[in-house]
mmCIF file of C-alpha atoms in Angstrom:
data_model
loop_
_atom_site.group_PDB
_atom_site.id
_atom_site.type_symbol
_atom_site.label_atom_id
_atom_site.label_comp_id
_atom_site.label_asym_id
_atom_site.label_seq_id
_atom_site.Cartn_x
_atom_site.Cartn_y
_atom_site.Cartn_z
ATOM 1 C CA UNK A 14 -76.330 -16.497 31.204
ATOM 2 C CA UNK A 15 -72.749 -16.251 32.135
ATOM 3 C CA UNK A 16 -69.693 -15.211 29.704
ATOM 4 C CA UNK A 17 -66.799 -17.252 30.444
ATOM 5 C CA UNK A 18 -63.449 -15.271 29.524
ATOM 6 C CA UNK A 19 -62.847 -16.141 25.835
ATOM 7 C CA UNK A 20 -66.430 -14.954 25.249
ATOM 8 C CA UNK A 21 -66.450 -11.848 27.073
ATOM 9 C CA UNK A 22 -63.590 -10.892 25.391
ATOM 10 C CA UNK A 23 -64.435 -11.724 21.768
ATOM 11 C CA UNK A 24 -67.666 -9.661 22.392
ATOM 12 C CA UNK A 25 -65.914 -6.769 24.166
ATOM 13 C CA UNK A 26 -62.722 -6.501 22.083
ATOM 14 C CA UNK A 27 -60.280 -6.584 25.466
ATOM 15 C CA UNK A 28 -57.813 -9.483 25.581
ATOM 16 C CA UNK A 29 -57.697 -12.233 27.709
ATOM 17 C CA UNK A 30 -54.456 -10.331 29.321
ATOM 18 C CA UNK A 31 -56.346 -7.705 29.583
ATOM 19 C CA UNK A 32 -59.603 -8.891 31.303
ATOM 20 C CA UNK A 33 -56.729 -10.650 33.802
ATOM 21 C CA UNK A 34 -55.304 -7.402 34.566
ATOM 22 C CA UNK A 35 -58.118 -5.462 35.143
ATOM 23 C CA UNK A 36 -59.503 -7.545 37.957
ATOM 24 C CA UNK A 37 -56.686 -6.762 39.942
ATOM 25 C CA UNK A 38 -56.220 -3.736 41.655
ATOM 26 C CA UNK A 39 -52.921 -1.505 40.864
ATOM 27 C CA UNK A 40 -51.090 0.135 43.415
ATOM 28 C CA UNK A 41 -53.779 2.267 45.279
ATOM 29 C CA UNK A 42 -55.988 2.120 42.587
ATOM 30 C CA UNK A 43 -58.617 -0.543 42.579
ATOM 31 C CA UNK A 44 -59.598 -3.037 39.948
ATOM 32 C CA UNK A 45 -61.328 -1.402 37.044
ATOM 33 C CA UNK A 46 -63.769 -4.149 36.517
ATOM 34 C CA UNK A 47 -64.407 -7.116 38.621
ATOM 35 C CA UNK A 48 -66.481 -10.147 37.093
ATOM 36 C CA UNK A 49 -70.402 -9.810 38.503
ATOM 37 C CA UNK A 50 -70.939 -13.216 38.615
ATOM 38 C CA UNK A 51 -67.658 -15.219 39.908
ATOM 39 C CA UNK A 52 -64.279 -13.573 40.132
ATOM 40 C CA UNK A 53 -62.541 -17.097 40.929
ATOM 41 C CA UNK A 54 -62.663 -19.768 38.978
ATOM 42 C CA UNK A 55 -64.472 -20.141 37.060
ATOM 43 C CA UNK A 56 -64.248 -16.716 35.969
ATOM 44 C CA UNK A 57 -67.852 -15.696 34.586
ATOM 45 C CA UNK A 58 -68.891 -12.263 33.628
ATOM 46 C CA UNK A 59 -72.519 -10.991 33.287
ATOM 47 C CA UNK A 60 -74.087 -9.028 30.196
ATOM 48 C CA UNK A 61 -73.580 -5.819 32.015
ATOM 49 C CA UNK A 62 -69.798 -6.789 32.481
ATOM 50 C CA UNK A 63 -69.369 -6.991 28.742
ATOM 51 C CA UNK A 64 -71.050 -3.896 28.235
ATOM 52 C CA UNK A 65 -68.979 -2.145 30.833
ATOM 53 C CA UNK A 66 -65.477 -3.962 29.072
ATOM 54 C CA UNK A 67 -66.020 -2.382 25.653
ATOM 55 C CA UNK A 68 -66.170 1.086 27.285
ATOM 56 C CA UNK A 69 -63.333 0.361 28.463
ATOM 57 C CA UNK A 70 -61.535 -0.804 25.785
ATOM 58 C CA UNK A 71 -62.886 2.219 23.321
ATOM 59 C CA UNK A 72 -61.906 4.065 26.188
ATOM 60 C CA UNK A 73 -58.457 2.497 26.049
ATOM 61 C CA UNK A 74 -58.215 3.239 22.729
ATOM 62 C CA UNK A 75 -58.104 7.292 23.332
ATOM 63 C CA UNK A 76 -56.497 7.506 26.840
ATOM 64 C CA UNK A 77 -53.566 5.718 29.185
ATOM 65 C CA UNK A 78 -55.264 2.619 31.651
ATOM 66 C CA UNK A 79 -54.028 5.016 34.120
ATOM 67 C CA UNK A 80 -55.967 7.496 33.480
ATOM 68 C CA UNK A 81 -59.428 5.576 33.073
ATOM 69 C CA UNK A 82 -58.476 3.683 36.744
ATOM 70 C CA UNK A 83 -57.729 6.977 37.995
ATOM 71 C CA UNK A 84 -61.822 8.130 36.365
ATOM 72 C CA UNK A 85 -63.457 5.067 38.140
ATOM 73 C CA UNK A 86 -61.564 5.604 41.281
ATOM 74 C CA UNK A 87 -63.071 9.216 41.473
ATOM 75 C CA UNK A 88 -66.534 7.800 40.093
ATOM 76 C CA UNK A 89 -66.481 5.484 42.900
ATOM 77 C CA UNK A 90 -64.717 7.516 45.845
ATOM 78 C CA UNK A 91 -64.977 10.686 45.168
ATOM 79 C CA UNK A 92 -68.317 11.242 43.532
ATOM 80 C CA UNK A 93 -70.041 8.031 45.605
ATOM 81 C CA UNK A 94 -71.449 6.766 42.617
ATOM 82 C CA UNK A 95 -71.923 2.370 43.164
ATOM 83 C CA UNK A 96 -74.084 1.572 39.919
ATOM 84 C CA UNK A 97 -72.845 -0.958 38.058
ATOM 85 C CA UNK A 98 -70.165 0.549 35.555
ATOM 86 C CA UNK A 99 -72.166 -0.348 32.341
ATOM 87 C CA UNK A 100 -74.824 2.529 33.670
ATOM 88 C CA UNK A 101 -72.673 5.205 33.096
ATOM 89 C CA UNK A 102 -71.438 6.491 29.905
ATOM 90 C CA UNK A 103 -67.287 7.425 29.956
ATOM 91 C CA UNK A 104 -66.000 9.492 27.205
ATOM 92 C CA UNK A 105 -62.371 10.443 26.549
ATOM 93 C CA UNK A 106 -61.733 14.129 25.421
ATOM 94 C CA UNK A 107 -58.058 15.918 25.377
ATOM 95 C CA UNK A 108 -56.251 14.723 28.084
ATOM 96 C CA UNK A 109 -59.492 13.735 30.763
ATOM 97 C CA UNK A 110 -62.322 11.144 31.136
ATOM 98 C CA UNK A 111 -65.609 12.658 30.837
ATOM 99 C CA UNK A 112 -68.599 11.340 32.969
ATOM 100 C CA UNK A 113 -71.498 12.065 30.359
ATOM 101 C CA UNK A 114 -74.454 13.533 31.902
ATOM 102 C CA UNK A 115 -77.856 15.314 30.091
ATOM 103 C CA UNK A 116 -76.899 18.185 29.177
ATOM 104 C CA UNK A 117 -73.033 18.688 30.631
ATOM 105 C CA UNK A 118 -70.427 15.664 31.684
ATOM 106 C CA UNK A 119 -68.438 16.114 34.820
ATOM 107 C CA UNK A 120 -64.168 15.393 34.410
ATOM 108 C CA UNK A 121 -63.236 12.978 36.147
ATOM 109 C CA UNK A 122 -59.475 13.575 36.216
ATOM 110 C CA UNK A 123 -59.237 17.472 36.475
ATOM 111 C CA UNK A 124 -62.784 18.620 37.705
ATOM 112 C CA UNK A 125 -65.345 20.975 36.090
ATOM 113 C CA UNK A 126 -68.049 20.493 34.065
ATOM 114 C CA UNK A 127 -68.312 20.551 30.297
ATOM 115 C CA UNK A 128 -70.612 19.946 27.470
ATOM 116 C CA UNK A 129 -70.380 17.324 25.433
ATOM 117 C CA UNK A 130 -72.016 17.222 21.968
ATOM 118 C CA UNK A 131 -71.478 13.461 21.140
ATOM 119 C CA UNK A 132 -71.097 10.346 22.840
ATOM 120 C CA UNK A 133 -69.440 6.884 21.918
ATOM 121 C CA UNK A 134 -71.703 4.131 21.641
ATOM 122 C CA UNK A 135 -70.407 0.859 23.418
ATOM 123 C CA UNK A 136 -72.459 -1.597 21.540
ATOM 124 C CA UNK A 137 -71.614 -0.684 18.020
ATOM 125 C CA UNK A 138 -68.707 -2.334 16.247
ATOM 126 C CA UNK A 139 -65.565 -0.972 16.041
ATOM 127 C CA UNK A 140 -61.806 -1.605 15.046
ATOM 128 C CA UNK A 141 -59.325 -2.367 17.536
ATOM 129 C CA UNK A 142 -55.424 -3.182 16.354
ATOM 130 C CA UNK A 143 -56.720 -3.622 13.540
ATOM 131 C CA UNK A 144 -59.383 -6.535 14.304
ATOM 132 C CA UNK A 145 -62.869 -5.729 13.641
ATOM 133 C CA UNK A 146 -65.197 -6.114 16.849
ATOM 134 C CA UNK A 147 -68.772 -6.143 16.068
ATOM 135 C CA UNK A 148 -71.910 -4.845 17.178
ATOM 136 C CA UNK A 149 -72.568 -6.726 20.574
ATOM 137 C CA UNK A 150 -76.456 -6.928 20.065
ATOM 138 C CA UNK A 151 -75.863 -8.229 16.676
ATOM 139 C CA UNK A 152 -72.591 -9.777 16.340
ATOM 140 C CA UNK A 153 -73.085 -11.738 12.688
ATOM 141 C CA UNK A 154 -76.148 -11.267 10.250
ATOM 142 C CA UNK A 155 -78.230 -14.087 11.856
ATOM 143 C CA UNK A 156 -76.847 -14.014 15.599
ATOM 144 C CA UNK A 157 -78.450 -11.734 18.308
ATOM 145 C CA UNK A 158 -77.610 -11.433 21.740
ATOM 146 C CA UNK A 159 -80.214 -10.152 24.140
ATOM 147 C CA UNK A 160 -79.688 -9.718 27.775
ATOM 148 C CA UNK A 161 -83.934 -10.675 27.983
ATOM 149 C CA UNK A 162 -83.047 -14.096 25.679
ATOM 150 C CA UNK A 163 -80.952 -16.848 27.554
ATOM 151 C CA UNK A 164 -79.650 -14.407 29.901
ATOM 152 C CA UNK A 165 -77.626 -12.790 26.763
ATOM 153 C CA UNK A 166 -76.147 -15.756 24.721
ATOM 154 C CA UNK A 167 -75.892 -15.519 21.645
ATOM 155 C CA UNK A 168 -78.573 -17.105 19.905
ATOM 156 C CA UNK A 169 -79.614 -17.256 15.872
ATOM 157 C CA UNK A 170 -81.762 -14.302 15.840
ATOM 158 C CA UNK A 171 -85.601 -14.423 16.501
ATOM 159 C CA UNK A 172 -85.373 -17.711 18.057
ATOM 160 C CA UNK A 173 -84.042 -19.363 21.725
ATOM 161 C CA UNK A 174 -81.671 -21.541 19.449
ATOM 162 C CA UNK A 175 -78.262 -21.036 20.815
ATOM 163 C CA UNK A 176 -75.660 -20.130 18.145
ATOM 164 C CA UNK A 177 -73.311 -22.146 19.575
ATOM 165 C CA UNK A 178 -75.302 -25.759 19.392
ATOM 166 C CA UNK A 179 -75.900 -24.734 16.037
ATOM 167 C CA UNK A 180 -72.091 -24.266 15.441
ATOM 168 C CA UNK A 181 -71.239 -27.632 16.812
ATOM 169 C CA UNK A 182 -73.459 -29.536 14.703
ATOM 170 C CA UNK A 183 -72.249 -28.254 11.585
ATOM 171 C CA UNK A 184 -68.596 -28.843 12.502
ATOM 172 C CA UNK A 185 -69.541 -32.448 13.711
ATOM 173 C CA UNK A 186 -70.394 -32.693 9.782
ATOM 174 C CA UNK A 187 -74.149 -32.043 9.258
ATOM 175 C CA UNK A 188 -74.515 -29.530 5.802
ATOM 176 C CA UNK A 189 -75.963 -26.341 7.109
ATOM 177 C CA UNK A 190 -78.558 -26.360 4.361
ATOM 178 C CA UNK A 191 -79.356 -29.761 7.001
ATOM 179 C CA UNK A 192 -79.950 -27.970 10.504
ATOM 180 C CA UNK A 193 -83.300 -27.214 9.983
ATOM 181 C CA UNK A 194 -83.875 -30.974 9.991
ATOM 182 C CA UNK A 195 -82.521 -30.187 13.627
ATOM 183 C CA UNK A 196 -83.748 -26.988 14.825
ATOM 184 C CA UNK A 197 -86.824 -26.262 12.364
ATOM 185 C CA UNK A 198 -86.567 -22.330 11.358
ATOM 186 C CA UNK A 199 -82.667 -22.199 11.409
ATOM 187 C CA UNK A 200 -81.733 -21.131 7.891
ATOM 188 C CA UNK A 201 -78.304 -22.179 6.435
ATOM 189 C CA UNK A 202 -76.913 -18.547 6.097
ATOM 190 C CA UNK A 203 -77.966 -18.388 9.822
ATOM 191 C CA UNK A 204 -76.195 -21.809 10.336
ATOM 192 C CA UNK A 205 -72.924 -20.377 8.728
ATOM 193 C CA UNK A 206 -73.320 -17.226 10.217
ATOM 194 C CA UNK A 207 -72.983 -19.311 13.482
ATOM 195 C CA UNK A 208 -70.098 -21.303 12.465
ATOM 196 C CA UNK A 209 -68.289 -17.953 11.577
ATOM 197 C CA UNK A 210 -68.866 -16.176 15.120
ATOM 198 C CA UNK A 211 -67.988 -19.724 16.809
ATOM 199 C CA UNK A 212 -64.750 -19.392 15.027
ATOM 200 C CA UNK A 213 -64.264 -15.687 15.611
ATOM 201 C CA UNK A 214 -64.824 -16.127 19.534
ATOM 202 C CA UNK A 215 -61.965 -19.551 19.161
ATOM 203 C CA UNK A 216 -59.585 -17.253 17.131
ATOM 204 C CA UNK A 217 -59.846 -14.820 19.151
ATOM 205 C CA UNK A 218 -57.906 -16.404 21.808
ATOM 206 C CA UNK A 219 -54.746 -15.413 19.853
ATOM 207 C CA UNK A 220 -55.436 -11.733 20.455
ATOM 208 C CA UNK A 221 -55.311 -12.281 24.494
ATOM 209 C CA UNK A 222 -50.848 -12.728 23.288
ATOM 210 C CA UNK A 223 -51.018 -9.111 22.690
ATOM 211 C CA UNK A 224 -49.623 -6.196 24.815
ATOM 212 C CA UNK A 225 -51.688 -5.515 27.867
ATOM 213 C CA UNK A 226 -51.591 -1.853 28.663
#
């Protein structure tokens, strides 16, 4: 499965602007996250991409994009580290980036180790400018997304069903007490649950007209 931009950035909370931005480089500073899959269009990102993206958009939240370029930079150059950036866990304190680590986390911007006592987690919902993101795993009620399930599309949860066929054949008219005359098993608060993240991820186009940085 393959997250074209709209997607990956309903599910991560960054902005279209933003996902735009970031696969650029800056100055001497390289791009902070460059689509796994295709990086021309199409643009498609992977699960891990969207993972790594709401990092760095809680990141964002606490710190300057300077700042969290300058932490990957270091995590790439200096400390040779070439995992993909969902496999490590960032955490902004007072003025720094933290690479979290058991037991200690290693600055990224000034040096030094530290200990850190709690960590963000990345896949639980959170507020951004005021717009509620949710969890990624479990985006509505009745919607999962599993990287092991369709390659991480969201699907009505505890089946293969894709929420997004679902969504379409509500809005093409059929009652969503009606689906499961399509796809046996697909209850109608799971049907509107779909139709309510399909028009979350179109709404949320609107948010990529916000400020970048």
């Amino acid at each position: 499965m393959s997250y074209e931009p709209k997607l990956a950035a309903a599910l991560s909370g960054a902005t279209l602007r933003q996902l735009s931005h970031w696969r650029r480089a800056s100055g001497k500073q390289g791009a902070l996250l460059v689509p796994e899959i295709s990086d021309s269009r199409p643009i498609l990102y992977s699960f891990r991409d969207v993972v790594a993206l709401r990092a760095c958009v809680k990141l964002r939240k606490e710190t300057s994009l300077q700042k969290i370029r300058r932490a990957v930079d270091t995590l790439r150059e200096d400390l040779g580290e070439r995992e993909h950036l969902s496999a490590y866990a960032l955490v902004a304190g007072p003025d720094t980036i933290y690479l979290a680590e058991p037991e200690q986390a290693v600055d990224l911007i000034r040096g030094g180790n530290v200990v850190i006592h709690q960590l963000v987690d990345v896949l639980a919902p959170f507020y951004k400018d005021g717009r509620y993101i949710p969890d990624l795993l479990k985006p509505r009620d009745n919607v999962a997304v599993d990287s092991a399930v369709r390659g991480g599309e969201p699907v009505i949860e505890g089946t293969r069903i894709p929420a997004a066929e679902v969504a379409a054949l509500v809005r093409d008219g059929v009652p969503p007490d009606r689906v499961s005359d399509f796809y046996p098993g697909v209850s109608a608060a799971a049907a509107r649950d779909a139709v309510d993240f399909s028009d979350y991820v179109d709404s949320y186009v609107d948010g990529s007209r916000q400020v970048v940085a």
